[in-house]
Coordinates of C-alpha atoms in Angstrom, one line a residue:
M2 CA 0.0 0.0 0.0
F3 CA 2.9 2.4 0.6
A4 CA 3.8 2.2 -3.1
V5 CA 0.3 3.4 -3.9
W6 CA 0.7 6.4 -1.6
A7 CA 4.1 7.2 -3.0
F8 CA 2.4 7.3 -6.4
W9 CA 0.0 9.9 -5.1
F10 CA 2.8 11.9 -3.6
F11 CA 4.8 12.2 -6.8
L12 CA 2.0 12.0 -9.3
G13 CA 2.8 14.1 -12.3
L14 CA 6.3 14.9 -11.1
S15 CA 9.3 14.0 -13.2
S16 CA 11.6 13.5 -10.2
C17 CA 11.5 13.9 -6.4
C18 CA 14.7 15.9 -6.7
A19 CA 13.8 17.9 -9.8
Y20 CA 14.8 21.2 -8.1
T21 CA 18.6 21.8 -8.3
L22 CA 20.5 24.8 -6.8
D23 CA 21.5 27.4 -9.3
G24 CA 23.1 30.6 -8.2
G25 CA 22.1 32.7 -5.2
I26 CA 18.8 33.4 -3.6
L27 CA 19.1 37.0 -2.4
Y28 CA 16.1 38.2 -0.4
P29 CA 13.8 40.4 -2.6
R30 CA 14.5 44.0 -1.8
E31 CA 13.3 47.1 -3.6
T32 CA 16.0 49.2 -5.0
P33 CA 16.2 51.8 -7.8
T34 CA 16.4 48.9 -10.3
R35 CA 14.2 46.3 -8.6
E36 CA 10.5 46.3 -7.8
K37 CA 8.5 43.9 -5.6
K38 CA 4.8 42.9 -5.5
E39 CA 3.6 41.0 -2.5
L40 CA 0.8 38.5 -3.1
S41 CA -0.2 38.1 0.6
G42 CA -3.9 38.1 1.2
I43 CA -6.8 35.9 0.3
W44 CA -6.2 33.0 -2.2
S45 CA -8.7 30.5 -3.6
F46 CA -8.2 27.1 -2.0
R47 CA -9.3 23.5 -2.3
A48 CA -8.1 20.3 -0.7
D49 CA -8.1 17.3 -3.0
K50 CA -10.1 14.8 -0.8
S51 CA -10.5 12.2 -3.6
P52 CA -9.6 8.7 -2.5
Q53 CA -6.3 8.7 -4.4
R54 CA -5.7 12.4 -3.8
D55 CA -5.1 12.7 -7.5
K56 CA -8.2 14.3 -8.9
G57 CA -6.5 17.7 -9.3
F58 CA -3.9 16.2 -11.6
Q59 CA -6.2 13.9 -13.4
E60 CA -8.6 16.8 -14.1
Q61 CA -5.8 19.3 -14.6
W62 CA -7.1 21.9 -12.2
Y63 CA -4.2 24.2 -13.1
K64 CA -5.5 24.6 -16.7
R65 CA -8.3 27.0 -15.8
P66 CA -9.5 29.0 -12.8
L67 CA -9.9 26.8 -9.8
S68 CA -13.5 27.9 -9.2
E69 CA -14.4 26.4 -12.6
T70 CA -13.4 22.9 -11.5
G71 CA -15.4 22.8 -8.2
P72 CA -16.1 24.6 -5.0
V73 CA -13.3 26.8 -3.5
I74 CA -13.0 28.5 -0.1
D75 CA -11.0 31.6 0.9
M76 CA -7.6 30.9 2.4
P77 CA -5.2 33.5 3.8
V78 CA -1.6 33.4 2.7
P79 CA 0.7 33.3 4.5
A80 CA -0.9 30.9 7.0
S81 CA -1.3 27.2 7.8
Y82 CA -4.6 26.0 6.5
N83 CA -5.2 23.6 9.4
D84 CA -6.9 25.8 11.9
I85 CA -8.6 28.3 9.6
T86 CA -11.9 26.6 9.1
Q87 CA -14.4 24.6 11.1
D88 CA -13.8 21.5 9.0
I89 CA -12.1 18.9 11.2
S90 CA -11.1 16.8 8.2
L91 CA -9.0 19.7 7.0
R92 CA -7.2 20.1 10.3
D93 CA -5.4 16.8 9.9
F94 CA -5.6 16.6 6.1
V95 CA -2.8 14.7 4.3
G96 CA -2.3 15.1 0.6
W97 CA -2.5 17.7 -2.1
V98 CA -4.1 21.1 -1.5
W99 CA -4.5 23.7 -4.2
Y100 CA -4.0 27.5 -4.0
E101 CA -4.8 30.0 -6.7
K102 CA -4.6 33.8 -7.1
E103 CA -5.3 36.0 -10.0
I104 CA -3.3 39.3 -10.2
W105 CA -2.6 42.2 -12.5
L106 CA 1.0 42.9 -13.3
P107 CA 2.4 46.4 -13.9
S108 CA 2.5 47.0 -17.6
R109 CA 6.2 48.1 -17.4
W110 CA 7.1 44.6 -16.1
V111 CA 5.9 42.8 -19.2
E112 CA 6.3 45.4 -22.0
K113 CA 10.0 44.9 -22.2
P114 CA 10.8 41.3 -21.5
A115 CA 14.2 41.6 -23.1
T116 CA 15.3 44.1 -20.3
T117 CA 13.3 43.0 -17.3
R118 CA 13.2 39.6 -15.5
V119 CA 10.1 38.8 -13.5
M120 CA 10.7 36.3 -10.7
L121 CA 8.1 34.3 -8.7
R122 CA 9.2 33.5 -5.2
V123 CA 7.6 31.4 -2.4
G124 CA 9.0 31.9 1.1
S125 CA 8.1 28.4 2.1
A126 CA 5.4 25.8 1.6
H127 CA 5.0 22.4 3.2
Y128 CA 6.4 20.2 1.9
F129 CA 6.3 19.5 -1.9
S130 CA 5.2 22.2 -4.2
V131 CA 4.3 22.4 -7.9
I132 CA 3.7 25.9 -9.5
W133 CA 1.9 26.8 -12.6
V134 CA 1.5 30.3 -14.2
N135 CA -1.5 30.6 -16.6
G136 CA -1.6 26.8 -16.7
I137 CA 2.1 26.3 -17.6
Q138 CA 4.2 24.5 -15.0
V139 CA 7.2 26.7 -14.0
M140 CA 8.8 24.7 -11.1
E141 CA 8.7 22.1 -8.4
H142 CA 10.4 22.1 -5.0
E143 CA 10.8 19.5 -2.3
G144 CA 11.0 20.6 1.3
G145 CA 9.5 23.2 3.6
H146 CA 10.9 26.1 5.6
L147 CA 13.1 27.4 2.8
P148 CA 12.5 29.7 -0.2
F149 CA 12.3 28.8 -3.8
E150 CA 11.9 30.8 -7.0
T151 CA 11.8 30.8 -10.7
E152 CA 11.8 33.2 -13.6
I153 CA 8.4 33.7 -15.4
S154 CA 9.3 36.5 -17.8
N155 CA 8.6 34.5 -21.0
I156 CA 5.1 33.6 -19.7
M157 CA 4.4 37.1 -18.6
K158 CA 5.1 38.7 -22.0
D159 CA 2.1 36.7 -23.4
S160 CA -0.1 38.0 -20.5
A161 CA 0.3 41.8 -21.1
G162 CA -3.0 43.5 -20.4
S163 CA -4.7 40.4 -18.8
L164 CA -4.9 38.7 -15.5
C165 CA -2.1 36.4 -14.4
R166 CA -3.2 33.2 -12.7
I167 CA -0.8 31.6 -10.2
T168 CA -1.6 28.1 -9.1
I169 CA 0.3 26.3 -6.4
A170 CA -0.3 22.7 -5.4
V171 CA 1.2 21.7 -2.1
N172 CA 1.5 18.2 -0.6
N173 CA 2.4 17.8 3.1
T174 CA 3.1 14.0 3.0
L175 CA 6.2 12.9 4.9
T176 CA 8.0 9.7 3.9
L177 CA 11.1 8.0 5.3
H178 CA 13.2 10.0 2.8
T179 CA 11.8 13.5 3.4
L180 CA 13.1 16.0 5.9
P181 CA 11.6 15.7 8.4
P182 CA 10.8 12.1 7.8
G183 CA 7.5 10.3 8.5
T184 CA 5.5 7.3 7.4
I185 CA 2.0 6.6 6.1
Q186 CA 0.2 3.8 7.8
F187 CA -2.8 2.2 6.2
M188 CA -5.3 0.7 8.6
E189 CA -6.4 -2.7 7.2
D190 CA -8.8 -3.8 9.9
S191 CA -12.2 -3.2 8.2
T192 CA -14.0 -3.7 11.5
R193 CA -12.4 -0.6 12.9
Y194 CA -11.6 1.6 9.9
P195 CA -13.3 2.5 6.7
K196 CA -11.7 1.4 3.4
G197 CA -8.6 3.3 2.5
Y198 CA -8.2 4.8 5.9
F199 CA -4.6 6.0 6.7
V200 CA -2.7 8.2 9.1
Q201 CA 0.5 10.2 8.8
N202 CA 2.9 9.1 11.5
I203 CA 5.6 11.5 12.6
E204 CA 8.5 11.3 15.1
F205 CA 8.6 14.9 16.3
D206 CA 6.6 16.6 19.0
F207 CA 5.0 19.6 17.3
F208 CA 2.0 19.9 15.1
N209 CA 2.6 19.2 11.4
Y210 CA 1.1 22.4 10.1
A211 CA 0.9 22.7 6.3
G212 CA 0.2 25.2 3.6
I213 CA 2.0 28.3 2.3
H214 CA 3.6 29.7 5.4
R215 CA 5.6 32.6 4.2
P216 CA 5.0 35.4 1.6
V217 CA 4.6 34.8 -2.1
V218 CA 6.1 37.6 -4.0
L219 CA 6.8 38.7 -7.5
Y220 CA 9.9 40.9 -8.1
T221 CA 11.9 42.2 -10.9
T222 CA 15.6 42.5 -11.8
P223 CA 17.3 43.9 -15.0
S224 CA 18.2 41.3 -17.6
I225 CA 21.8 41.6 -16.4
Y226 CA 21.7 41.4 -12.7
I227 CA 23.5 40.7 -9.4
G228 CA 22.8 37.0 -8.9
D229 CA 24.5 36.6 -5.5
I230 CA 26.7 38.2 -2.9
T231 CA 28.9 36.4 -0.4
V232 CA 30.4 38.3 2.6
I233 CA 32.9 37.0 5.1
T234 CA 34.1 39.5 7.8
D235 CA 37.2 39.6 9.9
T236 CA 39.0 42.1 12.2
D237 CA 42.5 43.3 12.8
G238 CA 42.6 45.3 16.0
N239 CA 40.1 48.1 15.5
T240 CA 40.0 47.6 11.8
G241 CA 37.1 45.7 10.2
I242 CA 37.7 43.7 7.0
I243 CA 34.9 42.7 4.7
N244 CA 35.8 40.1 2.1
Y245 CA 33.2 39.8 -0.6
V246 CA 32.3 38.2 -3.9
V247 CA 29.7 39.6 -6.3
S248 CA 28.2 37.2 -8.8
V249 CA 26.8 38.8 -12.0
V250 CA 24.5 37.0 -14.4
G251 CA 23.8 37.8 -18.0
S252 CA 27.1 39.3 -19.1
E253 CA 30.8 38.8 -18.9
S254 CA 31.5 42.4 -19.5
Y255 CA 30.5 44.8 -16.7
S256 CA 31.7 47.2 -14.1
V257 CA 31.1 47.0 -10.4
S258 CA 30.9 49.6 -7.7
V259 CA 30.8 48.4 -4.0
T260 CA 30.1 51.0 -1.3
L261 CA 29.9 50.4 2.4
R262 CA 27.8 52.9 4.4
D263 CA 27.3 53.2 8.1
R264 CA 24.0 53.7 9.9
Q265 CA 24.0 57.4 9.1
G266 CA 24.5 56.7 5.4
Q267 CA 28.1 57.9 5.3
M268 CA 30.4 56.1 3.0
V269 CA 33.2 54.3 5.0
A270 CA 34.7 52.1 2.2
H271 CA 34.6 51.7 -1.5
S272 CA 35.8 49.3 -4.2
V273 CA 35.4 48.7 -7.9
E274 CA 36.2 45.0 -7.8
A275 CA 33.7 42.1 -8.1
N276 CA 35.9 40.0 -5.9
G277 CA 37.7 42.0 -3.2
H278 CA 37.8 43.3 0.3
L279 CA 36.9 46.5 2.1
V280 CA 38.9 47.9 5.0
V281 CA 36.9 49.8 7.7
A282 CA 38.9 51.9 10.1
D283 CA 37.6 52.1 13.6
A284 CA 34.9 49.6 12.7
K285 CA 31.8 49.2 14.7
L286 CA 31.5 45.5 15.3
W287 CA 28.3 43.5 15.4
W288 CA 27.8 42.5 19.0
P289 CA 25.2 40.3 20.6
Y290 CA 22.3 41.8 22.7
L291 CA 23.5 42.6 26.2
M292 CA 27.1 42.2 25.3
H293 CA 27.6 45.8 24.1
E294 CA 25.9 49.1 24.5
E295 CA 25.2 49.2 20.7
P296 CA 24.3 45.6 19.7
G297 CA 23.4 44.4 16.3
Y298 CA 25.3 47.2 14.4
L299 CA 24.7 46.8 10.7
Y300 CA 26.4 48.5 7.8
S301 CA 24.8 48.7 4.3
L302 CA 26.7 47.1 1.4
E303 CA 25.6 48.8 -1.8
V304 CA 26.4 46.9 -4.9
M305 CA 25.9 48.5 -8.3
I306 CA 26.8 47.0 -11.7
L307 CA 26.8 48.6 -15.1
A308 CA 26.8 46.5 -18.3
K309 CA 25.8 46.7 -21.9
N310 CA 23.8 44.5 -24.2
V311 CA 22.0 44.8 -27.5
N312 CA 19.3 46.9 -25.8
G313 CA 21.8 49.4 -24.4
S314 CA 23.1 50.1 -20.9
V315 CA 21.9 48.0 -18.0
E316 CA 22.2 48.9 -14.3
D317 CA 21.4 46.8 -11.2
I318 CA 21.6 47.8 -7.6
Y319 CA 21.3 45.6 -4.5
V320 CA 21.7 46.6 -0.9
L321 CA 22.8 44.0 1.7
P322 CA 22.9 44.5 5.4
V323 CA 26.4 43.5 6.8
G324 CA 27.6 43.0 10.3
I325 CA 31.3 42.8 11.0
R326 CA 32.0 40.1 13.5
T327 CA 34.1 36.9 14.0
V328 CA 33.3 33.5 15.4
H329 CA 35.8 31.1 16.8
I330 CA 36.0 28.2 19.2
S331 CA 39.1 28.2 21.4
G332 CA 39.4 25.3 23.9
D333 CA 36.2 25.3 25.9
Q334 CA 35.2 28.8 24.9
F335 CA 32.9 30.1 22.2
L336 CA 34.3 33.5 21.0
I337 CA 32.5 36.3 19.3
N338 CA 34.8 39.1 18.3
G339 CA 37.4 37.4 20.4
K340 CA 35.3 37.6 23.6
P341 CA 33.8 34.6 25.4
F342 CA 30.1 34.3 24.6
Y343 CA 27.6 32.4 26.8
F344 CA 24.3 31.4 25.1
H345 CA 21.5 32.2 27.5
G346 CA 18.4 31.9 25.4
V347 CA 15.5 29.8 24.3
N348 CA 14.2 27.3 21.8
K349 CA 11.2 28.5 19.8
H350 CA 8.6 27.4 17.3
E351 CA 6.9 29.3 14.6
D352 CA 3.5 28.6 16.2
Y353 CA 0.4 30.6 17.2
D354 CA -3.3 30.4 17.4
V355 CA -5.3 30.2 14.2
R356 CA -2.4 31.0 11.8
G357 CA -0.3 28.0 12.8
K358 CA 3.2 28.6 11.2
G359 CA 2.1 31.4 9.0
L360 CA 4.3 34.6 9.2
D361 CA 2.5 37.2 11.4
W362 CA 4.3 40.5 11.9
S363 CA 2.4 41.3 15.2
L364 CA 3.5 38.0 16.7
V365 CA 7.1 38.4 15.4
I366 CA 7.5 41.8 17.0
K367 CA 5.9 40.7 20.2
D368 CA 8.3 37.7 20.5
F369 CA 11.3 39.9 20.1
N370 CA 10.0 42.3 22.7
L371 CA 9.6 39.3 25.1
L372 CA 13.1 38.0 24.2
K373 CA 14.7 41.4 25.1
W374 CA 12.6 41.7 28.3
L375 CA 13.7 38.2 29.2
G376 CA 17.4 39.0 28.7
A377 CA 17.8 36.3 26.1
N378 CA 20.7 36.7 23.8
S379 CA 20.1 33.7 21.6
F380 CA 17.8 31.1 20.3
R381 CA 18.0 27.9 18.2
T382 CA 15.6 27.7 15.2
S383 CA 14.1 24.5 16.5
H384 CA 13.5 22.4 14.5
Y385 CA 13.7 24.1 11.1
P386 CA 14.8 27.3 9.5
Y387 CA 12.7 30.3 10.5
A388 CA 11.4 33.0 8.2
E389 CA 13.9 35.4 6.7
E390 CA 11.9 38.3 8.1
I391 CA 12.6 36.9 11.6
M392 CA 16.3 36.4 10.8
D393 CA 16.5 40.0 9.6
L394 CA 15.4 41.1 13.1
C395 CA 18.0 38.8 14.7
D396 CA 20.6 40.7 12.7
K397 CA 19.1 44.0 13.7
Y398 CA 18.7 43.3 17.4
G399 CA 21.8 41.3 18.0
I400 CA 20.1 38.0 18.8
V401 CA 22.5 35.1 18.2
V402 CA 21.1 32.2 16.2
I403 CA 21.9 28.5 16.0
D404 CA 20.4 27.9 12.6
E405 CA 18.9 24.4 12.4
C406 CA 17.7 22.5 9.4
P407 CA 14.5 20.4 9.4
G408 CA 16.4 17.3 10.4
V409 CA 14.1 16.3 13.2
G410 CA 12.6 12.8 13.7
I411 CA 15.3 10.9 11.9
K412 CA 14.7 7.7 13.8
Y413 CA 14.7 4.7 11.4
P414 CA 17.6 3.1 9.5
E415 CA 15.8 3.7 6.2
S416 CA 16.2 7.5 6.8
F417 CA 20.0 7.2 6.8
G418 CA 20.3 5.8 3.2
N419 CA 21.6 7.6 0.1
Q420 CA 18.3 9.0 -0.9
S421 CA 17.8 10.7 2.5
L422 CA 21.4 11.8 2.6
N423 CA 21.3 13.4 -0.8
H424 CA 18.2 15.3 0.1
H425 CA 19.7 16.4 3.4
L426 CA 22.7 17.8 1.6
I427 CA 20.5 19.8 -0.7
V428 CA 18.6 21.2 2.3
M429 CA 21.8 22.2 4.0
E430 CA 23.0 23.9 0.7
E431 CA 19.7 25.8 0.5
L432 CA 20.0 26.9 4.2
V433 CA 23.6 28.0 3.9
R434 CA 22.9 29.8 0.7
R435 CA 20.1 31.7 2.3
D436 CA 21.7 32.6 5.6
K437 CA 25.4 32.7 4.9
N438 CA 25.7 36.5 5.2
R439 CA 23.9 36.8 8.5
P440 CA 26.0 38.0 11.4
S441 CA 23.4 36.6 13.8
V442 CA 24.0 33.1 12.6
V443 CA 27.0 31.7 14.5
M444 CA 26.5 28.0 14.1
W445 CA 24.7 25.5 11.9
S446 CA 22.7 22.6 13.4
V447 CA 22.1 19.7 11.0
A448 CA 19.6 17.7 13.1
N449 CA 17.7 17.4 16.3
E450 CA 17.6 14.2 18.3
P451 CA 18.3 11.8 15.5
A452 CA 18.9 8.1 16.1
S453 CA 22.6 8.9 16.2
Q454 CA 23.4 5.7 18.1
L455 CA 22.7 3.6 15.0
P456 CA 25.8 2.4 13.2
V457 CA 24.7 4.0 9.9
A458 CA 24.6 7.4 11.6
G459 CA 28.4 7.7 11.7
Y460 CA 28.9 8.0 8.0
Y461 CA 25.7 9.9 7.5
F462 CA 26.6 12.7 9.9
K463 CA 30.2 12.7 8.9
T464 CA 29.0 13.4 5.4
V465 CA 26.4 16.0 6.3
I466 CA 28.7 17.9 8.7
G467 CA 31.6 17.7 6.3
Y468 CA 29.6 19.1 3.5
T469 CA 28.2 21.9 5.6
K470 CA 31.8 22.9 6.6
Q471 CA 32.7 22.8 2.9
L472 CA 29.8 25.1 2.1
D473 CA 30.8 27.4 5.0
P474 CA 34.2 27.0 6.6
T475 CA 33.6 30.1 8.9
R476 CA 31.0 28.7 11.3
P477 CA 31.0 25.7 13.7
V478 CA 28.6 22.9 13.0
T479 CA 26.6 20.8 15.5
Y480 CA 23.6 18.7 15.9
V481 CA 21.5 18.1 19.0
S482 CA 21.7 14.7 20.6
N483 CA 19.7 12.8 23.2
A484 CA 21.6 9.6 22.6
N485 CA 23.9 7.9 25.1
Y486 CA 27.3 9.5 25.0
E487 CA 29.0 6.1 24.6
Y488 CA 27.1 5.2 21.5
D489 CA 26.6 8.5 19.7
Q490 CA 28.1 7.9 16.2
G491 CA 28.1 11.6 15.0
A492 CA 29.5 13.4 18.0
P493 CA 33.2 13.0 16.9
Y494 CA 32.4 15.3 13.9
V495 CA 30.6 18.2 15.6
D496 CA 32.4 21.3 17.0
V497 CA 30.1 21.8 20.0
I498 CA 28.2 19.1 21.9
C499 CA 24.6 20.0 22.2
V500 CA 22.5 17.7 24.5
N501 CA 18.9 17.5 25.4
S502 CA 17.8 16.0 28.7
Y503 CA 14.6 16.1 30.8
F504 CA 15.6 14.7 34.2
S505 CA 12.7 14.2 36.5
W506 CA 10.2 14.5 33.6
Y507 CA 10.4 11.9 30.8
H508 CA 12.1 9.5 33.2
D509 CA 12.2 9.5 37.0
A510 CA 9.0 11.6 36.7
G511 CA 8.4 13.6 39.8
H512 CA 11.8 12.9 41.4
L513 CA 13.4 16.3 41.6
E514 CA 16.0 15.0 43.9
V515 CA 17.8 13.1 41.1
I516 CA 18.3 16.0 38.7
Q517 CA 21.7 17.3 39.8
L518 CA 23.2 13.9 40.1
Q519 CA 22.1 12.8 36.7
L520 CA 22.9 16.2 35.1
N521 CA 26.4 16.2 36.5
N522 CA 27.0 12.7 35.2
Q523 CA 25.7 13.7 31.8
F524 CA 28.1 16.7 31.4
D525 CA 31.1 14.9 32.9
K526 CA 30.8 11.8 30.8
W527 CA 30.3 13.7 27.5
Y528 CA 33.1 16.0 28.2
E529 CA 35.5 13.3 29.3
K530 CA 34.9 11.5 26.1
Y531 CA 35.0 14.3 23.6
Q532 CA 36.7 17.3 25.2
K533 CA 34.5 19.8 23.5
P534 CA 32.4 22.7 24.7
M535 CA 28.8 21.8 25.5
I536 CA 25.4 23.5 25.4
Q537 CA 22.3 22.3 27.3
S538 CA 20.2 22.7 24.1
E539 CA 16.9 21.6 25.8
Y540 CA 15.6 21.2 29.3
G541 CA 12.4 22.0 31.1
A542 CA 9.0 20.7 32.3
D543 CA 5.4 21.1 31.3
T544 CA 3.5 23.6 33.3
I545 CA -0.2 24.6 33.1
P546 CA -0.5 28.2 34.1
G547 CA -2.3 28.7 37.4
F548 CA -1.6 25.2 38.7
H549 CA 0.1 25.4 42.1
S550 CA 1.2 22.9 44.6
D551 CA 3.4 22.8 47.7
P552 CA 5.2 20.4 47.9
P553 CA 5.6 20.8 44.1
L554 CA 3.9 18.4 41.8
M555 CA 4.4 17.8 38.1
F556 CA 2.6 20.3 35.8
T557 CA 2.5 23.0 38.5
E558 CA 4.4 26.3 38.2
E559 CA 6.4 25.4 41.4
Y560 CA 7.6 22.2 39.8
Q561 CA 8.8 24.0 36.7
R562 CA 10.6 26.5 38.8
I563 CA 12.5 23.9 40.9
V564 CA 13.5 22.0 37.7
L565 CA 15.0 25.1 36.4
E566 CA 16.8 26.0 39.6
N567 CA 18.3 22.5 39.8
Y568 CA 19.6 22.7 36.3
H569 CA 21.0 26.1 36.8
A570 CA 22.9 25.0 39.9
V571 CA 24.8 22.5 37.8
F572 CA 25.3 24.8 34.8
D573 CA 27.2 27.2 37.0
Q574 CA 29.7 24.5 38.1
K575 CA 30.8 23.5 34.5
K576 CA 33.3 25.7 32.9
F577 CA 33.0 23.8 29.6
V578 CA 29.2 24.5 29.4
I579 CA 28.9 27.5 27.1
G580 CA 25.2 27.8 27.0
E581 CA 21.7 27.0 28.1
L582 CA 18.5 27.1 26.0
I583 CA 15.2 26.5 27.7
W584 CA 12.6 24.3 26.2
N585 CA 10.5 26.2 25.3
F586 CA 9.9 29.9 24.8
A587 CA 6.1 29.5 24.5
D588 CA 3.6 26.7 24.6
F589 CA 2.9 25.2 21.2
M590 CA 0.5 22.9 19.4
T591 CA 1.3 19.2 19.0
A592 CA -0.5 16.2 17.5
Q593 CA -3.3 14.9 19.7
S594 CA -2.3 12.3 22.3
V595 CA -3.0 11.3 25.8
T596 CA 0.3 12.9 26.9
R597 CA -0.6 16.3 25.5
V598 CA -3.4 18.5 26.7
V599 CA -4.0 20.8 23.8
G600 CA -0.3 21.0 23.0
N601 CA 3.1 21.1 24.7
K602 CA 3.1 23.2 27.9
K603 CA 6.8 23.5 28.5
G604 CA 6.8 27.2 27.5
I605 CA 7.8 29.9 30.0
F606 CA 5.1 31.9 28.2
T607 CA 1.7 30.6 27.2
R608 CA 0.9 30.2 23.6
Q609 CA -0.8 33.6 23.9
R610 CA 2.6 35.0 25.2
Q611 CA 1.6 35.5 28.8
P612 CA 4.4 34.8 31.3
K613 CA 4.4 31.9 33.7
S614 CA 6.4 32.1 37.0
S615 CA 9.4 30.5 35.2
A616 CA 9.7 33.5 32.9
Y617 CA 10.7 35.7 35.9
I618 CA 13.2 33.1 37.1
L619 CA 14.9 33.1 33.8
R620 CA 14.8 36.9 33.4
D621 CA 16.5 37.3 36.7
R622 CA 19.1 34.7 35.8
Y623 CA 19.8 36.0 32.3
L624 CA 20.3 39.6 33.3
K625 CA 22.7 38.4 36.0
L626 CA 24.6 36.4 33.4
A627 CA 24.8 39.4 31.1
N628 CA 26.2 41.5 33.9
A629 CA 28.7 38.9 34.8
T630 CA 30.4 39.2 31.3
G631 CA 31.6 42.6 32.2
L632 CA 30.5 44.0 28.8
F633 CA 26.9 44.8 29.6
K634 CA 26.5 48.5 29.8

């Protein structure tokens, strides 16, 4: 039966890996030579609930307006579709859903196709996407959480003066070879389940929201354009050094002007080389929040190219925010700009009422205000890359990021084979390509809680980590383990040991007295074996706000507080521990089960962002840690 489902999943697709990386994927920014049109808002929507989930392809819904092939409903984009309606079958729907939007394009975009490129870009969609424009397929993409784009200029030139119809089919099915993995289980007992009944099994503890989660945009570039920019920064005393490479597409003959401006718009360095470096005297470095009186300092790197083609002169301009900072590991210390950095932060989720994982600016700003109130200087993008808009604010505010790919729930040997490995490498390349220039990103994480004790995990993680280092030699690489230190096959290849543990919760439940003994043993054994700096990448306890008990009982605010205090007492004894990230910043939705009461309640804030008692415990601790560095002004 799995073969049948696999057919549904890849129906009409030439290859599961049809998308290949080509050039850069600069974030769409408006400049004097580039325009952007956001397509956020209401889209037409339909879930294909046919038994084989293939009706949309069989009837070619993309060939004409979606409303002409059956009923549609309004669906907001960006948003997860799961919680938008009152239809319970849609909340846990697995299979193809169809989105459609008709738009007008500015005439100037399509009147001169020889001089203007029109690009269609999707910020993320879960998990396999096929896109048509006016009934013509323009691209496919496998994987969620990361952007993908394609040029549609040739199609647009035939649509001048008429509506442009964009159709996106999205399939949220997870298999043993997707990232994250999952399995489809068909229930064969006809006395308990209707014919064809199946469920999607997952090995991760957050709700598998689906849909178009980040903005869909159209943007333009000139026909000869800046395809990519790579920036690597360094320091020499008070001097900042920006090494850069500008990639130009469409011509071999062009001139380049690179100008670096400070926050006031004043030019501080200039070059006319496509591959060069800028020297910044008395540079203002990018510092983490609470580590400097002016955290998150960003320069603007203005890149302009001039070229000629048969249509005359062509100019393109792109502006990239740049922070000057260095990252190194020295012994048991994690150094930012040569100073020891201690991660005191959180793990998060892109999760909120109604919109699920959809990008929501009000929520994003609220979360950053809470992070700053908390005194958090960092977070891990558990367990997938977060929206670029969130990452922009991390750069701006000085919030340090451990950037994690969607490698969560890798539990079965079948998910360590070549097919999974090749896809994992593509995902890491997409992630590094997207976030390589961000000063806030100081470390890559290639997985969370994989079955790293399996023999096959050694080669797998050696390959993934090695490839990530090849893509970006400037940042450390890790993954997050909950395996036994003696049997973890991938730990020899990471730069920092990240460990998750829930003493007195998932085992020895209710026994607070064992936390410090077990946590001391955890740290000492890992460090004795690997001699690498360590981060407690997850710890915590579920807490229902307003539940109280003395003596403390599980699920009460008192119990969560004492769990935290026991962990903190041990953290403070270990010089090789370079960070602590609470699980979790806020309560979040999970799949329904008898162990989850409307989601995971380990947040220090509720899902509605109201503080529990533990938030005040952490705020007091984090501000004291910041003061202890001697750099907090």
